[in-house]
PDB file of C-alpha atoms in Angstrom:
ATOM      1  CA  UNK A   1       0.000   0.000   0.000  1.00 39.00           C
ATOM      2  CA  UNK A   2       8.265   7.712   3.109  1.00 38.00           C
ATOM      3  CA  UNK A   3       8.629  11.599   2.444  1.00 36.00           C
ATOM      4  CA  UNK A   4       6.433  14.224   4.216  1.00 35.00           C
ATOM      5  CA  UNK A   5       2.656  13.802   4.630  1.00 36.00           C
ATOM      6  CA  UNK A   6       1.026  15.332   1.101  1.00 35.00           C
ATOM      7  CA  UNK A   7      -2.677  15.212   2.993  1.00 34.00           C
ATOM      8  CA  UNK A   8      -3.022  16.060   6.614  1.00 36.00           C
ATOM      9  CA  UNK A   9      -5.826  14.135   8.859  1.00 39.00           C
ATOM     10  CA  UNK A  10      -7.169  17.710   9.140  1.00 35.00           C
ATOM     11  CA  UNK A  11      -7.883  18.457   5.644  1.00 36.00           C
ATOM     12  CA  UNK A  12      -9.830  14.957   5.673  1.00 35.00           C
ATOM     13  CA  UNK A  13     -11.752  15.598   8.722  1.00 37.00           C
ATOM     14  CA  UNK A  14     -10.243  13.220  10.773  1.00 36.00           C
ATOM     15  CA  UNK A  15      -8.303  14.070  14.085  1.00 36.00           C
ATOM     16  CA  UNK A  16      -6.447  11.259  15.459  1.00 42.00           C
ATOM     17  CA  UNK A  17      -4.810  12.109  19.270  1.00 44.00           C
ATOM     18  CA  UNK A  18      -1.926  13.765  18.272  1.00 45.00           C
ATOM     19  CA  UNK A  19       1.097  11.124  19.940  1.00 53.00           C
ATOM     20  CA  UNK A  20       3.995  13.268  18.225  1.00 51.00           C
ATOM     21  CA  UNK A  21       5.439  14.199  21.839  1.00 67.00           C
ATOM     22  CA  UNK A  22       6.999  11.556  24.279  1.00 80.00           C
ATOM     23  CA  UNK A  23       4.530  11.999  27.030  1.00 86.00           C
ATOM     24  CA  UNK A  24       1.376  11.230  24.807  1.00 87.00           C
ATOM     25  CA  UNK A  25       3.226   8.537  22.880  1.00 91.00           C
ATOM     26  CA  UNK A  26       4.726   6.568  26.057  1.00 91.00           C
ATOM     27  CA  UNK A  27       0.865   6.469  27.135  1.00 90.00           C
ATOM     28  CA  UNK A  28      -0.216   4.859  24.271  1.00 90.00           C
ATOM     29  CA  UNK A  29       2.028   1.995  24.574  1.00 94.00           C
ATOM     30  CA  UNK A  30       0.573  -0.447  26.791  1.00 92.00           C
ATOM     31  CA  UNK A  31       2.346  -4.027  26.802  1.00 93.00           C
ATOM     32  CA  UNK A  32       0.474  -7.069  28.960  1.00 93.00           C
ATOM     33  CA  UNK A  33       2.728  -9.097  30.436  1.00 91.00           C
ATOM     34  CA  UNK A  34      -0.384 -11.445  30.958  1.00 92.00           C
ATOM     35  CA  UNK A  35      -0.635 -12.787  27.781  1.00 94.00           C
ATOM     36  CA  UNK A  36       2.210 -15.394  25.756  1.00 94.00           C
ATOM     37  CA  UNK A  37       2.896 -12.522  22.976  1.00 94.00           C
ATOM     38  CA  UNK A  38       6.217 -11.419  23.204  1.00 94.00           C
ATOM     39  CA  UNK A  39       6.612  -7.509  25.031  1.00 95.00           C
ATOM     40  CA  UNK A  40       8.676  -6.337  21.963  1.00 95.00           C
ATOM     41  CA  UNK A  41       6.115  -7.704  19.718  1.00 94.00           C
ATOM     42  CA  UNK A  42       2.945  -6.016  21.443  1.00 94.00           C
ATOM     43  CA  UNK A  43       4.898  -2.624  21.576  1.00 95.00           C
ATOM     44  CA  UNK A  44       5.827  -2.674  17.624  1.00 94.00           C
ATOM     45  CA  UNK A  45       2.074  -3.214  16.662  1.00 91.00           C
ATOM     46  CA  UNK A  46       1.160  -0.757  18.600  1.00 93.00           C
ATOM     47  CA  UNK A  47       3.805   2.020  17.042  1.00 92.00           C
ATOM     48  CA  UNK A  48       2.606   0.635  13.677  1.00 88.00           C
ATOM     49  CA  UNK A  49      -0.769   1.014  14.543  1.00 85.00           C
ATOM     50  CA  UNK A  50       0.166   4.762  15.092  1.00 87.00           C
ATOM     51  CA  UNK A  51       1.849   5.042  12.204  1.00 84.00           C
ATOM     52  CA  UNK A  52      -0.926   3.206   9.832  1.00 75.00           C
ATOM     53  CA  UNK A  53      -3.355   5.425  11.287  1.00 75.00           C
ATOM     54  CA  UNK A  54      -1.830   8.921  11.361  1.00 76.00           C
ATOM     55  CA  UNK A  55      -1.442   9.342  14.927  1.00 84.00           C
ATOM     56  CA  UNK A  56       2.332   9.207  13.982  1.00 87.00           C
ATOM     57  CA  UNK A  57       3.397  11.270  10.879  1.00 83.00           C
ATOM     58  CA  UNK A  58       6.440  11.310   8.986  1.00 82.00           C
ATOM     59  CA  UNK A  59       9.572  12.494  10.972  1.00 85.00           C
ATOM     60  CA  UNK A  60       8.028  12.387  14.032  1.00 89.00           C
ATOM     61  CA  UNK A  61      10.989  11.969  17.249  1.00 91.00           C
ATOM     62  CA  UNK A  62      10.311   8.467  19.008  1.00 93.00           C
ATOM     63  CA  UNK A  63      12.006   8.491  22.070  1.00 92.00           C
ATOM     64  CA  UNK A  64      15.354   6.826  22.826  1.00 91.00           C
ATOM     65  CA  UNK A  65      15.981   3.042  23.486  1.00 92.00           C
ATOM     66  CA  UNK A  66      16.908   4.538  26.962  1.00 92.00           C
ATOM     67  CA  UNK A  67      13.682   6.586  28.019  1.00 92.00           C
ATOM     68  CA  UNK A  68      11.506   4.067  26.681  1.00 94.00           C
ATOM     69  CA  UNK A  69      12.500   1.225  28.706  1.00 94.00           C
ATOM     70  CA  UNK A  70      12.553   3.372  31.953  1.00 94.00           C
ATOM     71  CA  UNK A  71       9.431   5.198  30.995  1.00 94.00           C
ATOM     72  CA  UNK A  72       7.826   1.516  30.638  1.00 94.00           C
ATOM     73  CA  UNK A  73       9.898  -0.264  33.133  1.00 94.00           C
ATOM     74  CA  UNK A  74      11.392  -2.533  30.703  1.00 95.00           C
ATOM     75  CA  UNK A  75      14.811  -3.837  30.298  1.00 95.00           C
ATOM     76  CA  UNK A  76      16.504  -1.640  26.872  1.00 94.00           C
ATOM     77  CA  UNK A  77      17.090  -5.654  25.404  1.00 96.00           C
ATOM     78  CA  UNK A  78      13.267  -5.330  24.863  1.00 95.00           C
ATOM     79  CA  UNK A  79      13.029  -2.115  23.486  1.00 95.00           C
ATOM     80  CA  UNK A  80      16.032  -2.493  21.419  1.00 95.00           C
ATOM     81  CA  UNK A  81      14.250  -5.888  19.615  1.00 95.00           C
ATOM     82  CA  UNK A  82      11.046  -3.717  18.995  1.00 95.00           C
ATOM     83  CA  UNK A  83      13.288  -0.840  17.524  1.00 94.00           C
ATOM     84  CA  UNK A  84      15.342  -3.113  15.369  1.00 93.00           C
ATOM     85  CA  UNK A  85      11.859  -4.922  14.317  1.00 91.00           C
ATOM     86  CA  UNK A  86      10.741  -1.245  13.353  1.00 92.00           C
ATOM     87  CA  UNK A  87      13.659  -0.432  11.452  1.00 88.00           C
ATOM     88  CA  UNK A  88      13.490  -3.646   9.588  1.00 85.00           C
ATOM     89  CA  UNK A  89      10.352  -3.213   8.345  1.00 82.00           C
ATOM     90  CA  UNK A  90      11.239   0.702   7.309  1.00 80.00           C
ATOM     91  CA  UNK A  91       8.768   2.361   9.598  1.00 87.00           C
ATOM     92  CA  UNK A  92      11.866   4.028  11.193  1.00 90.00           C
ATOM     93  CA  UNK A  93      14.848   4.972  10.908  1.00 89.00           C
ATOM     94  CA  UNK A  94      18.182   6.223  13.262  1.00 86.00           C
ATOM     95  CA  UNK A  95      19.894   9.518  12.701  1.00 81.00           C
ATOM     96  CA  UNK A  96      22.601   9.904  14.953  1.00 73.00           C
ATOM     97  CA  UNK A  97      21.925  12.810  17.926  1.00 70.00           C
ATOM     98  CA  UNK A  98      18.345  13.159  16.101  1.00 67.00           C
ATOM     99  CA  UNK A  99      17.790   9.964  17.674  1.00 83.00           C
ATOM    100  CA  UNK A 100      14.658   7.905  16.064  1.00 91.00           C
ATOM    101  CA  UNK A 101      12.331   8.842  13.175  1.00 91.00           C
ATOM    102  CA  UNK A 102       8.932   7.821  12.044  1.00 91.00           C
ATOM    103  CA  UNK A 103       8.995   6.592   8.572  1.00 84.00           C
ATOM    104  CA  UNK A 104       5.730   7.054   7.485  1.00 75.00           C
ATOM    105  CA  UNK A 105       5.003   6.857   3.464  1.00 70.00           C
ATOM    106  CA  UNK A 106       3.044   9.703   1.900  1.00 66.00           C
ATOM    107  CA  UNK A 107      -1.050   9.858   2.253  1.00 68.00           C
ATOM    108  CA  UNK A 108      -2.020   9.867  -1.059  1.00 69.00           C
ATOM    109  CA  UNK A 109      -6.049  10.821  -1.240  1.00 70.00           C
ATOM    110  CA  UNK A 110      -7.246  10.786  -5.277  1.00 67.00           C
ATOM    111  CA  UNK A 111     -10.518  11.629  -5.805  1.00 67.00           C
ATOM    112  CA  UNK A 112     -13.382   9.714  -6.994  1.00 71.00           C
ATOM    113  CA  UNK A 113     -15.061  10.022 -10.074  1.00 71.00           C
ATOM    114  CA  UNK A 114     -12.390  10.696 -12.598  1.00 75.00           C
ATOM    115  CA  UNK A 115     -10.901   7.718 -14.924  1.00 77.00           C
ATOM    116  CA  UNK A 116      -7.386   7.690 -14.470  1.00 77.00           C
ATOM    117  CA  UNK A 117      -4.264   5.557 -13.713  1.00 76.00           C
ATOM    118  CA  UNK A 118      -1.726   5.663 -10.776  1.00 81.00           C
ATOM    119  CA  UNK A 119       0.718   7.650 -12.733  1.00 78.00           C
ATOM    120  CA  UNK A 120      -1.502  10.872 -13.535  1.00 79.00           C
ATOM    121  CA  UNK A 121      -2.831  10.478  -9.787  1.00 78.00           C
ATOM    122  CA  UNK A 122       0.848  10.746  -8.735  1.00 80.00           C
ATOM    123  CA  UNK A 123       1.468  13.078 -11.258  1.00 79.00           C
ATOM    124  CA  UNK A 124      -1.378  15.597 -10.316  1.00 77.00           C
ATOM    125  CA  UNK A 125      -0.611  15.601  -6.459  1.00 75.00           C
ATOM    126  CA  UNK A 126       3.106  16.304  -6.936  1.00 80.00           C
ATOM    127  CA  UNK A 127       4.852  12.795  -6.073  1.00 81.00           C
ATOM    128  CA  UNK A 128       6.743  11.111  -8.555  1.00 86.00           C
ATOM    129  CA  UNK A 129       5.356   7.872 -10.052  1.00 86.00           C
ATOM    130  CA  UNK A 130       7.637   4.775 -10.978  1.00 89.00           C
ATOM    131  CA  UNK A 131       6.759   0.831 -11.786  1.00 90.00           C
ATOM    132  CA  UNK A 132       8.715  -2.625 -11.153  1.00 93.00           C
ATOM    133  CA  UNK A 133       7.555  -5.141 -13.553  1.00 95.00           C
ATOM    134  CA  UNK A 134       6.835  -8.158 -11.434  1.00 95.00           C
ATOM    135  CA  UNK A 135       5.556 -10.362 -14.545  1.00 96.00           C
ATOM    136  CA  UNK A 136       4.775  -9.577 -18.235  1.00 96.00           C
ATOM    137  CA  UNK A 137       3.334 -12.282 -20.311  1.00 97.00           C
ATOM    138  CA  UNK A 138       1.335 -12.807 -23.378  1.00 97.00           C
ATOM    139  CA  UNK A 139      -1.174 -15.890 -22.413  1.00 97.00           C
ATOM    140  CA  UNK A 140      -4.384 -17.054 -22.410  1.00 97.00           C
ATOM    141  CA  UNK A 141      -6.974 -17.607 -19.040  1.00 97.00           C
ATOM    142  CA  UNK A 142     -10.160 -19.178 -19.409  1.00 96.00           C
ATOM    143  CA  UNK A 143     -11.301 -16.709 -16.159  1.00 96.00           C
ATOM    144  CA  UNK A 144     -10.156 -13.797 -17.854  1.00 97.00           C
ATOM    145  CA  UNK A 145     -12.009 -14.396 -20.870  1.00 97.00           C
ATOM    146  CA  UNK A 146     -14.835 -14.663 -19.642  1.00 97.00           C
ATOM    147  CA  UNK A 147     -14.638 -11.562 -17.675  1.00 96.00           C
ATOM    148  CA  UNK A 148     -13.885 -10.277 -21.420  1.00 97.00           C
ATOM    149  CA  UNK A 149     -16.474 -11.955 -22.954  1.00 96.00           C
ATOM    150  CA  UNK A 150     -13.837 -13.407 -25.459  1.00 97.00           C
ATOM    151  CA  UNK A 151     -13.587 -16.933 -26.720  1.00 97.00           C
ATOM    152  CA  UNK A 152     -11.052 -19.415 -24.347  1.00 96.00           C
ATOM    153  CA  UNK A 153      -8.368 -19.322 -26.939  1.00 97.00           C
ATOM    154  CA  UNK A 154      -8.167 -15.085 -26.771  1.00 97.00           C
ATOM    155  CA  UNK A 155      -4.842 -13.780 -25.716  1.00 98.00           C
ATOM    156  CA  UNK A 156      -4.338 -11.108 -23.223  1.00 98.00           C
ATOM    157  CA  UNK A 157      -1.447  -9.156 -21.971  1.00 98.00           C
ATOM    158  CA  UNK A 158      -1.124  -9.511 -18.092  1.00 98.00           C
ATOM    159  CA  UNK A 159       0.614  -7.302 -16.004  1.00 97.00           C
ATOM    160  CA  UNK A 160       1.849  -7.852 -12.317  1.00 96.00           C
ATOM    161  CA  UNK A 161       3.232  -4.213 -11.223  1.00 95.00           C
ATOM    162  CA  UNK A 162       4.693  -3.080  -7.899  1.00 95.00           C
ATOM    163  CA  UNK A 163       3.571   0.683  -8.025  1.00 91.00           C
ATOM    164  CA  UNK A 164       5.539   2.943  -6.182  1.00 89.00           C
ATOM    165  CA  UNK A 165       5.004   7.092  -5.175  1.00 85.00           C
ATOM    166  CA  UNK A 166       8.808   8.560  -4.390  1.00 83.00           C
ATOM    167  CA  UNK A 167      10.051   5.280  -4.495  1.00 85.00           C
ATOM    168  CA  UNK A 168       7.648   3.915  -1.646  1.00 84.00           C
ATOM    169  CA  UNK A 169       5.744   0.876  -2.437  1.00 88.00           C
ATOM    170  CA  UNK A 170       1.935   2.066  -2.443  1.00 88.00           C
ATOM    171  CA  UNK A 171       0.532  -0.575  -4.497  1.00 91.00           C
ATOM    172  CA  UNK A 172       0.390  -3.859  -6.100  1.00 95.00           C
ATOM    173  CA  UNK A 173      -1.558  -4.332  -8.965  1.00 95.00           C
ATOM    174  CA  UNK A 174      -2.611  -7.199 -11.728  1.00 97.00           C
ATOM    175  CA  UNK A 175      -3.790  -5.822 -15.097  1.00 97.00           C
ATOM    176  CA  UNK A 176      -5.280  -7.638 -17.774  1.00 98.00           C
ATOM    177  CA  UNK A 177      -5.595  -6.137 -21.593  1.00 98.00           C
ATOM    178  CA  UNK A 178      -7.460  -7.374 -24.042  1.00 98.00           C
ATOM    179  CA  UNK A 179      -5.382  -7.988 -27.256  1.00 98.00           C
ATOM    180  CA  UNK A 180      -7.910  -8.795 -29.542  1.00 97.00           C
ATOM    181  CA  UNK A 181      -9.374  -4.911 -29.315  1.00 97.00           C
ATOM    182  CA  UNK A 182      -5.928  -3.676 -28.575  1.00 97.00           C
ATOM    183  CA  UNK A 183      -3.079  -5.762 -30.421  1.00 97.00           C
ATOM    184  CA  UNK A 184      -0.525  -2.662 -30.156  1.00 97.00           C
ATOM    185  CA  UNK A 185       0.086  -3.556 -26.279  1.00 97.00           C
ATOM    186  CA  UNK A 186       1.187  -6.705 -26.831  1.00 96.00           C
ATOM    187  CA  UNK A 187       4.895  -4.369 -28.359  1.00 95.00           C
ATOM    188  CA  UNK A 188       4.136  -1.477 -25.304  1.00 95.00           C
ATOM    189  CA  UNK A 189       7.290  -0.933 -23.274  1.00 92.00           C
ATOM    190  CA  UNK A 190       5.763  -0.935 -19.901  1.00 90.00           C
ATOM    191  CA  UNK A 191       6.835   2.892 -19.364  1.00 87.00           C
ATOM    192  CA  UNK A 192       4.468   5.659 -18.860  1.00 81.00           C
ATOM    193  CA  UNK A 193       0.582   5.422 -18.546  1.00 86.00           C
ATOM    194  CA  UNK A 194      -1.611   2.388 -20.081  1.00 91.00           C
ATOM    195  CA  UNK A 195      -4.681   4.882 -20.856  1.00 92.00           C
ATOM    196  CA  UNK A 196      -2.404   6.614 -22.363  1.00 92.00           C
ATOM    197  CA  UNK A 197      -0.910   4.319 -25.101  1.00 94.00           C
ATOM    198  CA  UNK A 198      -3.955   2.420 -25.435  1.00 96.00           C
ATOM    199  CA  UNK A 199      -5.687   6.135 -26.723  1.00 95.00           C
ATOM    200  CA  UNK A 200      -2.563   7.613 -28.975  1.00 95.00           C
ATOM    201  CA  UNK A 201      -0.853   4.419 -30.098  1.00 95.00           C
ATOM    202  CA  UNK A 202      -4.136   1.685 -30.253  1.00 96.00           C
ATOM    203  CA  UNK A 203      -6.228   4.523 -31.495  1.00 96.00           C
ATOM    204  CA  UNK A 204      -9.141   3.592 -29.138  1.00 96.00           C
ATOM    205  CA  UNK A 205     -11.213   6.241 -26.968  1.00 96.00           C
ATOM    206  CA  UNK A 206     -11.890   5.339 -23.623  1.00 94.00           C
ATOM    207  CA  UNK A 207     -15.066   5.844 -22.235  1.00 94.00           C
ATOM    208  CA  UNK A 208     -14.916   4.839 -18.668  1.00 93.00           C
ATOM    209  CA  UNK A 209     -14.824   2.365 -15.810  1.00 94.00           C
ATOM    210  CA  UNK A 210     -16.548   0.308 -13.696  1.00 94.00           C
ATOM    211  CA  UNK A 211     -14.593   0.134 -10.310  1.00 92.00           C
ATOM    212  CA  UNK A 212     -15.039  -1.564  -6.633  1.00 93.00           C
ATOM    213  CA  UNK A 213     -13.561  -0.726  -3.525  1.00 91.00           C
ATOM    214  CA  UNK A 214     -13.507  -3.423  -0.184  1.00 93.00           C
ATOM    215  CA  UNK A 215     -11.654  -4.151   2.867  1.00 92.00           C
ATOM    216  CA  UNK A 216      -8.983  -7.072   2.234  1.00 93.00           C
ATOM    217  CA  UNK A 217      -5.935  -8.130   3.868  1.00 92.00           C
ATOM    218  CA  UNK A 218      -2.635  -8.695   1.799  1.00 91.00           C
ATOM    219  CA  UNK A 219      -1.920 -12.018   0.876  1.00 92.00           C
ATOM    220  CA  UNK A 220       1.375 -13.799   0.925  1.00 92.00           C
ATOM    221  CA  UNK A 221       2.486 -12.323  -2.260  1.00 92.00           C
ATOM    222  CA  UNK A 222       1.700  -8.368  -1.489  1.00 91.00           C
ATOM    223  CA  UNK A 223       3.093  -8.700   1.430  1.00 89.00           C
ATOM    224  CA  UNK A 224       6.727  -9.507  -0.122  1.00 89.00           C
ATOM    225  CA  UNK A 225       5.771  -7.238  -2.660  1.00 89.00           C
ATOM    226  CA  UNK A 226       5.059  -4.174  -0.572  1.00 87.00           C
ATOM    227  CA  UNK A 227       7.934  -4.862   1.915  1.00 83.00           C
ATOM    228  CA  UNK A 228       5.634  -6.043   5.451  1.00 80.00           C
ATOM    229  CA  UNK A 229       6.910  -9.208   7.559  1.00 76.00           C
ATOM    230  CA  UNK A 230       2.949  -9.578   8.236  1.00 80.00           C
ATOM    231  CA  UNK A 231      -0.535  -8.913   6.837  1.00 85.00           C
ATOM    232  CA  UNK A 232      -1.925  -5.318   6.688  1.00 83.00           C
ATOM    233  CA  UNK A 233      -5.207  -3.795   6.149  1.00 87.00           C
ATOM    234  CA  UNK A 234      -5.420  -2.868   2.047  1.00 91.00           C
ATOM    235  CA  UNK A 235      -7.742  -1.362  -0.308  1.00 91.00           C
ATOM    236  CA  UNK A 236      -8.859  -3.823  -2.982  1.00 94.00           C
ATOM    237  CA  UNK A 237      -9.285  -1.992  -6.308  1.00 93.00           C
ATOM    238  CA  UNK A 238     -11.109  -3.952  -9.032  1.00 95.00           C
ATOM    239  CA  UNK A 239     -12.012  -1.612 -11.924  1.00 95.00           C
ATOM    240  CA  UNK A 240     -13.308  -2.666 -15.765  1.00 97.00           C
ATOM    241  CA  UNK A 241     -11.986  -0.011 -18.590  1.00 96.00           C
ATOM    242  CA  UNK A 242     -14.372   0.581 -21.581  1.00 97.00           C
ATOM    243  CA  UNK A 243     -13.618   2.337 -25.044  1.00 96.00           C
ATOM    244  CA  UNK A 244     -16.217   4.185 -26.390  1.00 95.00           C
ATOM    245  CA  UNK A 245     -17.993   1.451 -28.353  1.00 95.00           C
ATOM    246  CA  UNK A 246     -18.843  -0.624 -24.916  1.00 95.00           C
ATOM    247  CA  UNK A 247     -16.107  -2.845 -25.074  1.00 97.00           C
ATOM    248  CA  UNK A 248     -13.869  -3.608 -22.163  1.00 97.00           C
ATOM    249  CA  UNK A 249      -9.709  -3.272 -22.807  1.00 98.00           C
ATOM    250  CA  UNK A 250      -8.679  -4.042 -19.229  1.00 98.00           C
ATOM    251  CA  UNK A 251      -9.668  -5.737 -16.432  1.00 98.00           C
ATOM    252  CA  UNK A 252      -7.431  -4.480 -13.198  1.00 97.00           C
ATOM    253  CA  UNK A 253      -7.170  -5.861  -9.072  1.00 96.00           C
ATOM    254  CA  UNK A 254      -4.864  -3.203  -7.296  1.00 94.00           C
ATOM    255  CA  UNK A 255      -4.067  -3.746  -3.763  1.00 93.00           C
ATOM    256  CA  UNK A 256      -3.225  -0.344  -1.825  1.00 90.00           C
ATOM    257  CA  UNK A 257      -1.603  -0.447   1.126  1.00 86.00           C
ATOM    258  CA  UNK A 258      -4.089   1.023   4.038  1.00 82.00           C
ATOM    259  CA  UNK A 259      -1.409   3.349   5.656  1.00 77.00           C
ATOM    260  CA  UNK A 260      -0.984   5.440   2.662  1.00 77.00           C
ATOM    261  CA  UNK A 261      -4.032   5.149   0.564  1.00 75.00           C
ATOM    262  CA  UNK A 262      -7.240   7.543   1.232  1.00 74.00           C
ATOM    263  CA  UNK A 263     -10.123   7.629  -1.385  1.00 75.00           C
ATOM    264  CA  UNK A 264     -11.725  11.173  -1.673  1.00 75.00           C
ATOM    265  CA  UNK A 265     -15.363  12.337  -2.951  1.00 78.00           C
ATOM    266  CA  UNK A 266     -17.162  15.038  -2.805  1.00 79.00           C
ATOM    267  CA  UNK A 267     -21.148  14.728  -2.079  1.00 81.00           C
ATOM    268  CA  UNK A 268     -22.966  16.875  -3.288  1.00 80.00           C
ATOM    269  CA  UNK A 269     -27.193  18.035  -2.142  1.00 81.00           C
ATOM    270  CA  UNK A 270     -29.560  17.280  -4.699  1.00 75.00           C
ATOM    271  CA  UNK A 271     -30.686  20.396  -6.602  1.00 66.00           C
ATOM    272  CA  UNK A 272     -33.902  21.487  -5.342  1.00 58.00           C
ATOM    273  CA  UNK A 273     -36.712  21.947  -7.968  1.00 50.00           C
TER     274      UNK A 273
END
């Protein structure tokens, strides 16, 4: 699903207790020694639930290995293991006398209602987009047909993408294009946007799309992909494209990772007559 915050909880209405200062962050922490769950192991979920949630925000000051463990009465062995766990796992990071930093990647918060891909979103919000081509075949799929509508024998271009914002992973994503409507993609270089070429170089006009949004957690594979040692909460994209004409070119399943990933729309009161 890390550069300075782009979107502030504020400017989305939502106020998390701010936990940016030692005294409200050692309060948060609350490790049971009743239960079999390692201390170190309790006290990183809970900094990662700050994190995920915006209570803790990009270059936030955690304190040191020192004050934490006499703050919580725990040996600095402890502490040290839920640090080190942290800094594995890039949520923070060590700078010397500037002690320890929140790693937190950007809140990205596109709007609704607009057909686009992930590298005008980036594009239009200021943070630089960039892909790592995790597969890129030419195949047939008996599913994926008939999600096209296409005879069993129709080939289709999949695409398995890590999609980053400044170089942090913010999504994983599966794309499916149909060749039969668009046989140009199955030469496309990968770079730059899909809508894109599939307008100027396959000549079709895109219409729009039929998308889905749920609850999921990440599966084995987006959790290597996007960098976690465990499951997060994601946002499960699923969105049909359609030319002009009615036909569908691509079928997509993004999933965005829950700490960075914010959908926006704006409601609007029905016109009174």
């Amino acid at each position: 699903m890390a550069k300075t915050s782009l979107f502030s909880n504020k400017e989305l209405n939502v106020l998390p207790t701010a936990v940016n200062d030692s005294a409200a962050f050692i309060e948060r922490l609350t490790p049971d020694m009743g239960i079999s769950e390692p201390v170190y192991r309790q006290l990183q979920k809970q900094i990662i639930q700050m994190i995920q949630t915006g209570e803790l925000n990009n270059g936030d000051s955690l304190p040191s290995e020192r004050t934490l463990a006499e703050a919580l009465k725990l040996s600095r062995t402890t502490i040290r293991r839920c640090y080190d766990e942290l800094r594995g796992q890039d949520y923070i990071s060590t700078h010397g006398r500037a002690g320890v930093m929140v790693k937190a990647p950007p809140r990205i918060t596109p709007e609704i209602g607009k057909l686009k891909g992930f590298t005008e979103e980036m594009q239009e919000i200021g943070v630089v987009p960039s892909t790592r081509v995790l597969e890129h075949r030419i195949l047939s799929d008996r599913t994926i047909a008939s999600v096209f509508n296409r005879p069993s024998t129709a080939k289709f271009l999949k695409l398995v993408r890590l999609r980053l914002g400044d170089d942090n992973p913010m999504s994983r994503e599966v794309a499916w294009y149909d060749l039969t409507l668009a046989p140009e993609l199955a030469n496309w270089n990968i770079q730059g946007s899909a809508y894109e070429f599939i307008q100027k170089q396959c000549g079709l006009s895109l219409s729009h799309a039929d998308q889905t949004i749920e609850a999921a957690m990440s599966n084995t594979e987006e959790i290597l992909a996007l960098g976690f040692n465990e499951p997060i909460p994601c946002l499960l994209l699923k969105r049909k494209t359609y030319t002009s004409t009615g036909l569908m070119v691509e079928y997509v399943e993004g999933t965005f990772r829950g700490d960075a990933y914010t959908y926006r729309i704006t409601l609007r009161l029905n016109e009174q007559s």
